[in-house]
Short mmCIF file of C-alpha atoms in Angstrom, two decimals:
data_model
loop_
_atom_site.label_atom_id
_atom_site.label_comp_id
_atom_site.label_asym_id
_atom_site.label_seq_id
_atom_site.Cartn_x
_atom_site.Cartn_y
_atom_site.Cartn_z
CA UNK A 294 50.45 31.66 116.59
CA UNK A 295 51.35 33.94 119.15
CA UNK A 296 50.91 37.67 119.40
CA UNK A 297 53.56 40.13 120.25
CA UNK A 298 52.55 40.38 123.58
CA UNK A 299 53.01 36.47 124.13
CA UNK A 300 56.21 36.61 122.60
CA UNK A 301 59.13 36.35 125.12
CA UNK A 302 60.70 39.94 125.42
CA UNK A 303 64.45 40.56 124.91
CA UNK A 304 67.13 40.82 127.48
CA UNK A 305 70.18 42.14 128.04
CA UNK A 306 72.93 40.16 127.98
CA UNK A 307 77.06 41.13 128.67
CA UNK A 308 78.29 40.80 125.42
CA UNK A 309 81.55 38.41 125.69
CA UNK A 310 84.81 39.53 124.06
CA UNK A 311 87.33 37.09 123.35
CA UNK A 312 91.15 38.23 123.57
CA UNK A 313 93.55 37.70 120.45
CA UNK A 314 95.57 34.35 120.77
CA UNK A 315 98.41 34.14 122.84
CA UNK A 316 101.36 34.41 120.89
CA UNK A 317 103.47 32.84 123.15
CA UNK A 318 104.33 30.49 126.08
CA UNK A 319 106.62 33.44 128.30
CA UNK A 320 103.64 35.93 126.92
CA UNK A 321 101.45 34.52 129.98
CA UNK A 322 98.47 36.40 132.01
CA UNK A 323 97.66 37.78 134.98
CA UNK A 324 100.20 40.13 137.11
CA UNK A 325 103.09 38.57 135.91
CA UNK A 326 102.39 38.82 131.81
CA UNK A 327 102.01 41.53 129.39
CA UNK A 328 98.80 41.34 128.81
CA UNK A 329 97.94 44.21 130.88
CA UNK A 330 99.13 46.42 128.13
CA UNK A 331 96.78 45.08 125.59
CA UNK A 332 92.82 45.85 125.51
CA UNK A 333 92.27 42.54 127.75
CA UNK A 334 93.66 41.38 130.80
CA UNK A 335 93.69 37.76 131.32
CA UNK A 336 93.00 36.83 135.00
CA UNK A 337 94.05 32.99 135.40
CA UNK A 338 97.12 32.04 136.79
CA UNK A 339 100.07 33.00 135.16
CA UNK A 340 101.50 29.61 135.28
CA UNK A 341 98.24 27.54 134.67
CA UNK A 342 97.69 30.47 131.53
CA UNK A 343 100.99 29.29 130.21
CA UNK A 344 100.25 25.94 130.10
CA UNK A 345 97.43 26.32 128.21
CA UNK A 346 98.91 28.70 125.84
CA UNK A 347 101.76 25.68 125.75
CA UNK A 348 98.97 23.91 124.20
CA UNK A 349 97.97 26.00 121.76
CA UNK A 350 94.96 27.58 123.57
CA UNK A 351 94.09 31.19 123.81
CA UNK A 352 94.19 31.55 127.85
CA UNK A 353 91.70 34.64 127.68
CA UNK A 354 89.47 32.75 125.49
CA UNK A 355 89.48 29.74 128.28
CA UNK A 356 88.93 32.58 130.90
CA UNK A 357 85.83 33.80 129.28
CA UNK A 358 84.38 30.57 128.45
CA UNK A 359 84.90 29.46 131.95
CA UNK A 360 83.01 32.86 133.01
CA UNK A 361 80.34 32.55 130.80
CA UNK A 362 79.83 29.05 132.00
CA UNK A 363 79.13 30.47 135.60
CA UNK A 364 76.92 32.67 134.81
CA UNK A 365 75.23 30.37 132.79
CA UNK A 366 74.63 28.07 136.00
CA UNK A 367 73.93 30.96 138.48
CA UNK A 368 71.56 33.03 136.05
CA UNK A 369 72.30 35.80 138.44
CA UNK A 370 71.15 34.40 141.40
CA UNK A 371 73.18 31.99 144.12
CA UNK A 372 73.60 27.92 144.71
CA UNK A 373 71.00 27.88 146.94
CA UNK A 374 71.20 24.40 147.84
CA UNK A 375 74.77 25.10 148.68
CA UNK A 376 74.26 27.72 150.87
CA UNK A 377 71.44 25.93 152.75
CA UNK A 378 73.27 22.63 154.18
CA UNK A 379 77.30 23.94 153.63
CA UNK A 380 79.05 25.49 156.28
CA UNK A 381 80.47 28.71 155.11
CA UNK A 382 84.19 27.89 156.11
CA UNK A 383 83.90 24.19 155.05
CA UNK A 384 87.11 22.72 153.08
CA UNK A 385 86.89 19.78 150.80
CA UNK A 386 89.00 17.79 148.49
CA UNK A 387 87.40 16.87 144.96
CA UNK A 388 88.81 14.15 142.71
CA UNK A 389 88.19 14.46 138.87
CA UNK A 390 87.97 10.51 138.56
CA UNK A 391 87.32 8.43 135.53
CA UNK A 392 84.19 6.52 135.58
CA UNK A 393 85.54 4.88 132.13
CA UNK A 394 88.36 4.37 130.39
CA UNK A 395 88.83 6.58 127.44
CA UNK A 396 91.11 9.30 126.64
CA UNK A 397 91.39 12.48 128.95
CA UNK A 398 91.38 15.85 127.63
CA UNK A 399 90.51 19.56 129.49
CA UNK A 400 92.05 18.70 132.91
CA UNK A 401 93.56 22.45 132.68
CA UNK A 402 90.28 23.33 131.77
CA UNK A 403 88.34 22.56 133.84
CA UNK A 404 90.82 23.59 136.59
CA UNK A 405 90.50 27.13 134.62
CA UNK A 406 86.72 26.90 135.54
CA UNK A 407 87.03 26.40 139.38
CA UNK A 408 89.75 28.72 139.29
CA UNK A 409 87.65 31.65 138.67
CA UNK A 410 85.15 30.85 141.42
CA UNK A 411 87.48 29.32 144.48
CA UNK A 412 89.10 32.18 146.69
CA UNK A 413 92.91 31.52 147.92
CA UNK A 414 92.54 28.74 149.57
CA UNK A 415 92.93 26.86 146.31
CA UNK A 416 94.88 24.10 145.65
CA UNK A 417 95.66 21.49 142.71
CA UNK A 418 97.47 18.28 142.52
CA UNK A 419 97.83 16.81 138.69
CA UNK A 420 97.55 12.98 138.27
CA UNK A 421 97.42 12.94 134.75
CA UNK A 422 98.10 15.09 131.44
CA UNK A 423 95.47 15.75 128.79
CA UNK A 424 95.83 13.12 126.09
CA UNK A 425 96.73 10.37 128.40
CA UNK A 426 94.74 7.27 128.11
CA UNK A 427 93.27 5.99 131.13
CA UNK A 428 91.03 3.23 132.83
CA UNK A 429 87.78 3.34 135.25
CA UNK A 430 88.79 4.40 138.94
CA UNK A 431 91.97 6.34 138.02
CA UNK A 432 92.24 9.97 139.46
CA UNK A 433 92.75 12.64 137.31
CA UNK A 434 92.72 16.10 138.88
CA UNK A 435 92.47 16.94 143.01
CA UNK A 436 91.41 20.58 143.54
CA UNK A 437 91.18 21.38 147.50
CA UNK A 438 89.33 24.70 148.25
CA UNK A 439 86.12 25.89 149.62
CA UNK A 440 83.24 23.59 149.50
CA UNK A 441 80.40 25.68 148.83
CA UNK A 442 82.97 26.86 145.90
CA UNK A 443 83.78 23.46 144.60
CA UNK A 444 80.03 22.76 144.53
CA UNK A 445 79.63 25.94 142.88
CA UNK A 446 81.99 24.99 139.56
CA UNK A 447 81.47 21.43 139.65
CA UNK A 448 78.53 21.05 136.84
CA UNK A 449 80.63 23.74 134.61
CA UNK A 450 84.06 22.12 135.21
CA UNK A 451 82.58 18.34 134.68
CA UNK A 452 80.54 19.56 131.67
CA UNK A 453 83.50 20.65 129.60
CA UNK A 454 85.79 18.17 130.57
CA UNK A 455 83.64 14.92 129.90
CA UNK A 456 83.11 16.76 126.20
CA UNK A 457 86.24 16.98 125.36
CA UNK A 458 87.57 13.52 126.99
CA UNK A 459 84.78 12.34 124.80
CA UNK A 460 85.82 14.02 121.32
CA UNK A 461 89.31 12.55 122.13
CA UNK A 462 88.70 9.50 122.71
CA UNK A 463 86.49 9.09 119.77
CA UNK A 464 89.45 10.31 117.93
CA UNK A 465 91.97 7.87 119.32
CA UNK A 466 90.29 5.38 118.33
CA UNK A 467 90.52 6.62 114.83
CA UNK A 468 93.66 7.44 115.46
CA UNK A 469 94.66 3.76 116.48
CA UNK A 470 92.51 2.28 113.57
CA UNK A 471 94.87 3.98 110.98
CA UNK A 472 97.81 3.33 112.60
CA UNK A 473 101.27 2.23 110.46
CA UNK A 474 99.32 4.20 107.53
CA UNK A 475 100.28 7.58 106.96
CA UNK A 476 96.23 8.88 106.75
CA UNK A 477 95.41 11.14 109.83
CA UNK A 478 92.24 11.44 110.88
CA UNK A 479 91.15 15.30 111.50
CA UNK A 480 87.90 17.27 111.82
CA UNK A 481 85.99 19.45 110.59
CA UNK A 482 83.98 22.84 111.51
CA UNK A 483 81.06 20.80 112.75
CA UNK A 484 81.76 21.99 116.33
CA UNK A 485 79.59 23.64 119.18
CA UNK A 486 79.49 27.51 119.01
CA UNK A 487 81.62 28.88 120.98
CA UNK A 488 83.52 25.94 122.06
CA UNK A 489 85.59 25.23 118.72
CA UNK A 490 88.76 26.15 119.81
CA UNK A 491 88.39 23.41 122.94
CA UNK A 492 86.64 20.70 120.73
CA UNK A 493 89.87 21.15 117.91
CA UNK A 494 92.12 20.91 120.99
CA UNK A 495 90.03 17.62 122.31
CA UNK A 496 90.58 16.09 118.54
CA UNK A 497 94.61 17.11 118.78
CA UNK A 498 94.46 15.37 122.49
CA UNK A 499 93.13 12.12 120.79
CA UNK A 500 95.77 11.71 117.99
CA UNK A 501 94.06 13.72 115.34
CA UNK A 502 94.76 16.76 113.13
CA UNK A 503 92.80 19.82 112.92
CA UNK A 504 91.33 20.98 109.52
CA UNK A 505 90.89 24.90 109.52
CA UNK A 506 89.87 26.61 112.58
CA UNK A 507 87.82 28.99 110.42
CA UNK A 508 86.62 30.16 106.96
CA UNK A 509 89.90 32.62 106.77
CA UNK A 510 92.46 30.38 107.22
CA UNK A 511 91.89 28.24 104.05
CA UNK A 512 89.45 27.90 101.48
CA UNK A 513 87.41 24.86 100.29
CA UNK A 514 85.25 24.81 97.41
CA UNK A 515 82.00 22.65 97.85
CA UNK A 516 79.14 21.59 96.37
CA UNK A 517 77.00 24.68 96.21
CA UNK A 518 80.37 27.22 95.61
CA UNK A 519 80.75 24.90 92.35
CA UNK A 520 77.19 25.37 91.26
CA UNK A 521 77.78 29.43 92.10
CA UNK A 522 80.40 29.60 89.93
CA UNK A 523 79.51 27.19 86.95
CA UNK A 524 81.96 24.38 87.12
CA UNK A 525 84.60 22.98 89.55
CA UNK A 526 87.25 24.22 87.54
CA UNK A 527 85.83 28.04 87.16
CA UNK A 528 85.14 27.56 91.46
CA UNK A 529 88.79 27.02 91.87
CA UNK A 530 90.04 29.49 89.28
CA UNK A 531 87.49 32.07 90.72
CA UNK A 532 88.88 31.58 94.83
CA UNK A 533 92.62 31.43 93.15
CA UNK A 534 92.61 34.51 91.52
CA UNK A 535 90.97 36.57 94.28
CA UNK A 536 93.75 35.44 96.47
CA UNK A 537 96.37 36.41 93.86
CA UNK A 538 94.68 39.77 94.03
CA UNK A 539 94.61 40.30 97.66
CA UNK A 540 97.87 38.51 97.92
CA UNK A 541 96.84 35.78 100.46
CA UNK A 542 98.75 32.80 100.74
CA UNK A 543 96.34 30.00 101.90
CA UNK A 544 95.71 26.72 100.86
CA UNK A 545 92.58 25.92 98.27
CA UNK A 546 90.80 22.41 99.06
CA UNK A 547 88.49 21.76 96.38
CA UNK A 548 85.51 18.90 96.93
CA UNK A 549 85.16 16.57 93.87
CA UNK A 550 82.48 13.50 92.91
CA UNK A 551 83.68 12.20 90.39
CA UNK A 552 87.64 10.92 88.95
CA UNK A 553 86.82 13.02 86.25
CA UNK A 554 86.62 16.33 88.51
CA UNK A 555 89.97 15.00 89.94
CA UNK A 556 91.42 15.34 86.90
CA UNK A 557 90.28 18.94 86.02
CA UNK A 558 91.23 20.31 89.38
CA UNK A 559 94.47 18.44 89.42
CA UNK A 560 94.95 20.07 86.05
CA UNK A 561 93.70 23.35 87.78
CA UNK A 562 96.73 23.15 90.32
CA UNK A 563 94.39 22.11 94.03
CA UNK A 564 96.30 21.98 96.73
CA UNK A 565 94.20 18.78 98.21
CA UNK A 566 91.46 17.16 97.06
CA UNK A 567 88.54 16.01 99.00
CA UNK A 568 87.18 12.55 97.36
CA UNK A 569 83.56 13.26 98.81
CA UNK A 570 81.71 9.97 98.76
CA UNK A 571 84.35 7.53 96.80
CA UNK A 572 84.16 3.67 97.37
CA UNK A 573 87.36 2.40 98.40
CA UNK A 574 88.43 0.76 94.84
CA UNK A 575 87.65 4.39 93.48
CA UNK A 576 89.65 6.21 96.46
CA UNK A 577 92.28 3.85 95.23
CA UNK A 578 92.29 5.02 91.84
CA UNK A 579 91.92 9.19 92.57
CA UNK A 580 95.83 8.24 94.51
CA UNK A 581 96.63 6.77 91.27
CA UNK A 582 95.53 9.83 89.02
CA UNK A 583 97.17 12.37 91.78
CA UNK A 584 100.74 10.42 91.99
CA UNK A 585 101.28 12.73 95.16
CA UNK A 586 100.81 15.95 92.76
CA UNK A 587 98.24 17.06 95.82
CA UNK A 588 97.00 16.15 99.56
CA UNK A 589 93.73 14.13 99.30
CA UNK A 590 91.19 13.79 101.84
CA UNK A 591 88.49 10.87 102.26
CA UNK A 592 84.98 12.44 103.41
CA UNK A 593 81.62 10.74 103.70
CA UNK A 594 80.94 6.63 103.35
CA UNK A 595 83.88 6.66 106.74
CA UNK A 596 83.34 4.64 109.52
CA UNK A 597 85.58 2.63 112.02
CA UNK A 598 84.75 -0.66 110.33
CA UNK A 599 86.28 0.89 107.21
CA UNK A 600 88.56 3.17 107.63
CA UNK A 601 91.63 0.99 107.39
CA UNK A 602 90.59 0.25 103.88
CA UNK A 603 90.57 4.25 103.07
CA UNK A 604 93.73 4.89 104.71
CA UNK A 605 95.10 1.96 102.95
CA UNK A 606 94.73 3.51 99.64
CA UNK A 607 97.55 6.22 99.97
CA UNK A 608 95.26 8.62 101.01
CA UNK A 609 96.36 11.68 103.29
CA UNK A 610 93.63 12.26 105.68
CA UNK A 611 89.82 11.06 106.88
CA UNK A 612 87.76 14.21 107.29
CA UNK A 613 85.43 12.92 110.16
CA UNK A 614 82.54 15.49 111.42
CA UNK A 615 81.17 13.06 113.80
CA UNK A 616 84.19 13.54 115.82
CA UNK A 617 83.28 16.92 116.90
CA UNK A 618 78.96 16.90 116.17
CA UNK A 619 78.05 13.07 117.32
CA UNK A 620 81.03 11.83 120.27
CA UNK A 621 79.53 10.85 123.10
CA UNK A 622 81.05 12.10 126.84
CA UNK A 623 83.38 10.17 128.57
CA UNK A 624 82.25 9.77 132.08
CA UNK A 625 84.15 11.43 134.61
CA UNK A 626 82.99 12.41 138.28
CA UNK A 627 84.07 15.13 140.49
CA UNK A 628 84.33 12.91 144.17
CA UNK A 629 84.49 14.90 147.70
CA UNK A 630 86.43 13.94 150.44
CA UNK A 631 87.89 15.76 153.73
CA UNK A 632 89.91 18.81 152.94
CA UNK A 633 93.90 18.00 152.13
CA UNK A 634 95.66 20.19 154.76
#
């Protein structure tokens, strides 16, 4: 055991404040948006912020991810190696290529990320959208700017965007495997912290549907709330009349073993149902019981191999963690060449 001098003394560290979600496309960032008036000031580009508020990302959020990434990788020193053998006023031209095929997702990302570090001479040519399948060899993203700059957000840049091409092309393939049903796929709050918002955004690129982004935007009654309260029933009654009282409109999920729980929460008035560990055959029979009086959601038992079968039941969605905890990265390599210009 170690003693308290042994023990690794606390730092400082800049605490990270994320901005509230952008509210709208035209709302924007940087010199041309109106986020100066609010408590944070989003620096990206007002038209590459835009796009990613056009997908449903908070652009200030993406700014300080991207920042904290940096500083992350320079731990408040310099690229040395960088500096060492590259010209100061060297130009390059760096192509995001696939090493795989898969499904792409983050190219405004990651283009976020070298943003913040490359100086004016910056610029970007798009060969491909996020959510676009493609195949080994095929360019993605050419960013032309400094090199010691490139070099600089390369790791961060390629880190983030081979995640989330990852997460959605695990989820296509989901996606494709339930195909002609009407069972979506969708995650769940397994995600990396900090990164939730991007990894959701990966599983929307892939084909999926997100589950809630947090524990305020719905509620979902588990295992262990069901034990807290005494009964499945009494769980669900319990979250349902708080809500009454604070007069919050949100959806109630409640998690059920057994066809016999389905029944008493059915009863009970859940908004969806989450059949947590049901065989097929009994999956089958839950849709029977429910006649489309609530959503139901397969969890647990899923996996490629079967997921047809659970979608084939009538069920409404496949809650799969894995997408988000267990995908693996798609490769993708950041490839230098002489300066466009």
């Amino acid at each position: 055991m170690s003693t308290p001098e042994e023990r690794p003394r606390p730092v400082d560290v800049p605490l990270i404040q994320y901005g509230a979600p952008a509210e709208t496309a035209d709302s924007g960032c940087g010199d041309a948006c109106g986020c100066g008036d609010e408590a944070y000031e989003c620096g990206l580009d007002p038209a590459l912020a835009r796009m990613l508020a056009d997908a449903g990302l908070d652009p200030v959020q993406v700014e300080d991810i991207a920042h904290l990434a940096i500083s992350e990788d320079l731990d408040g020193g310099s690229d040395v190696t960088s500096i060492a053998t590259v010209p100061q006023e060297a130009m390059a031209t760096g192509d995001f290529t696939a090493r795989e095929a898969g499904t792409v997702a983050g190219l405004q990302i990651a283009e976020a990320v070298l943003s913040i570090v490359c100086s004016d001479d910056f610029m970007v040519e798009r060969h491909a959208e996020d959510g676009d399948r493609v195949e080994a060899g095929q360019k993605l993203l050419s960013v032309t700017a400094n090199t010691r700059e490139l070099l600089l957000g390369e790791r961060s840049a390629l880190n983030i965007l081979c995640r989330l091409s990852g997460i959605a092309t695990a989820t296509r393939a989901w996606a494709d495997a339930l195909e002609g049903t009407k069972a979506k796929v969708r995650d769940t709050r397994k995600t990396t912290p900090g990164l939730r918002a991007l990894e959701k955004y990966a599983v929307r690129c892939g084909g999926g549907v997100n589950h809630r982004m947090s524990l305020a935007d719905a509620a979902l009654v588990k295992d262990n709330h069901v034990v807290a309260a005494g009964g499945v029933a009494a769980a669900f009654k319990a979250v349902r009349d708080m809500l009454a009282k604070h007069r919050q409109d949100i959806p109630v999920e409640v998690e059920v073993d057994t066809l016999h729980q389905v029944r008493e929460v059915l009863d009970a008035g859940a908004d969806l149902i989450l059949l947590d560990n049901f065989t097929p055959a009994e999956t089958a029979e839950a849709v029977s019981i429910v006649a489309g009086r609530a959503a139901l959601e397969s969890s647990g038992r899923l996996t490629l191999d079967n997921a047809r079968a659970y979608a084939e039941t009538g069920v409404d969605y496949l809650a799969v963690g894995a997408l988000t905890h267990s995908s693996p990265i798609l490769d993708i390599g950041l490839d230098f060449r002489e300066a466009d210009v």
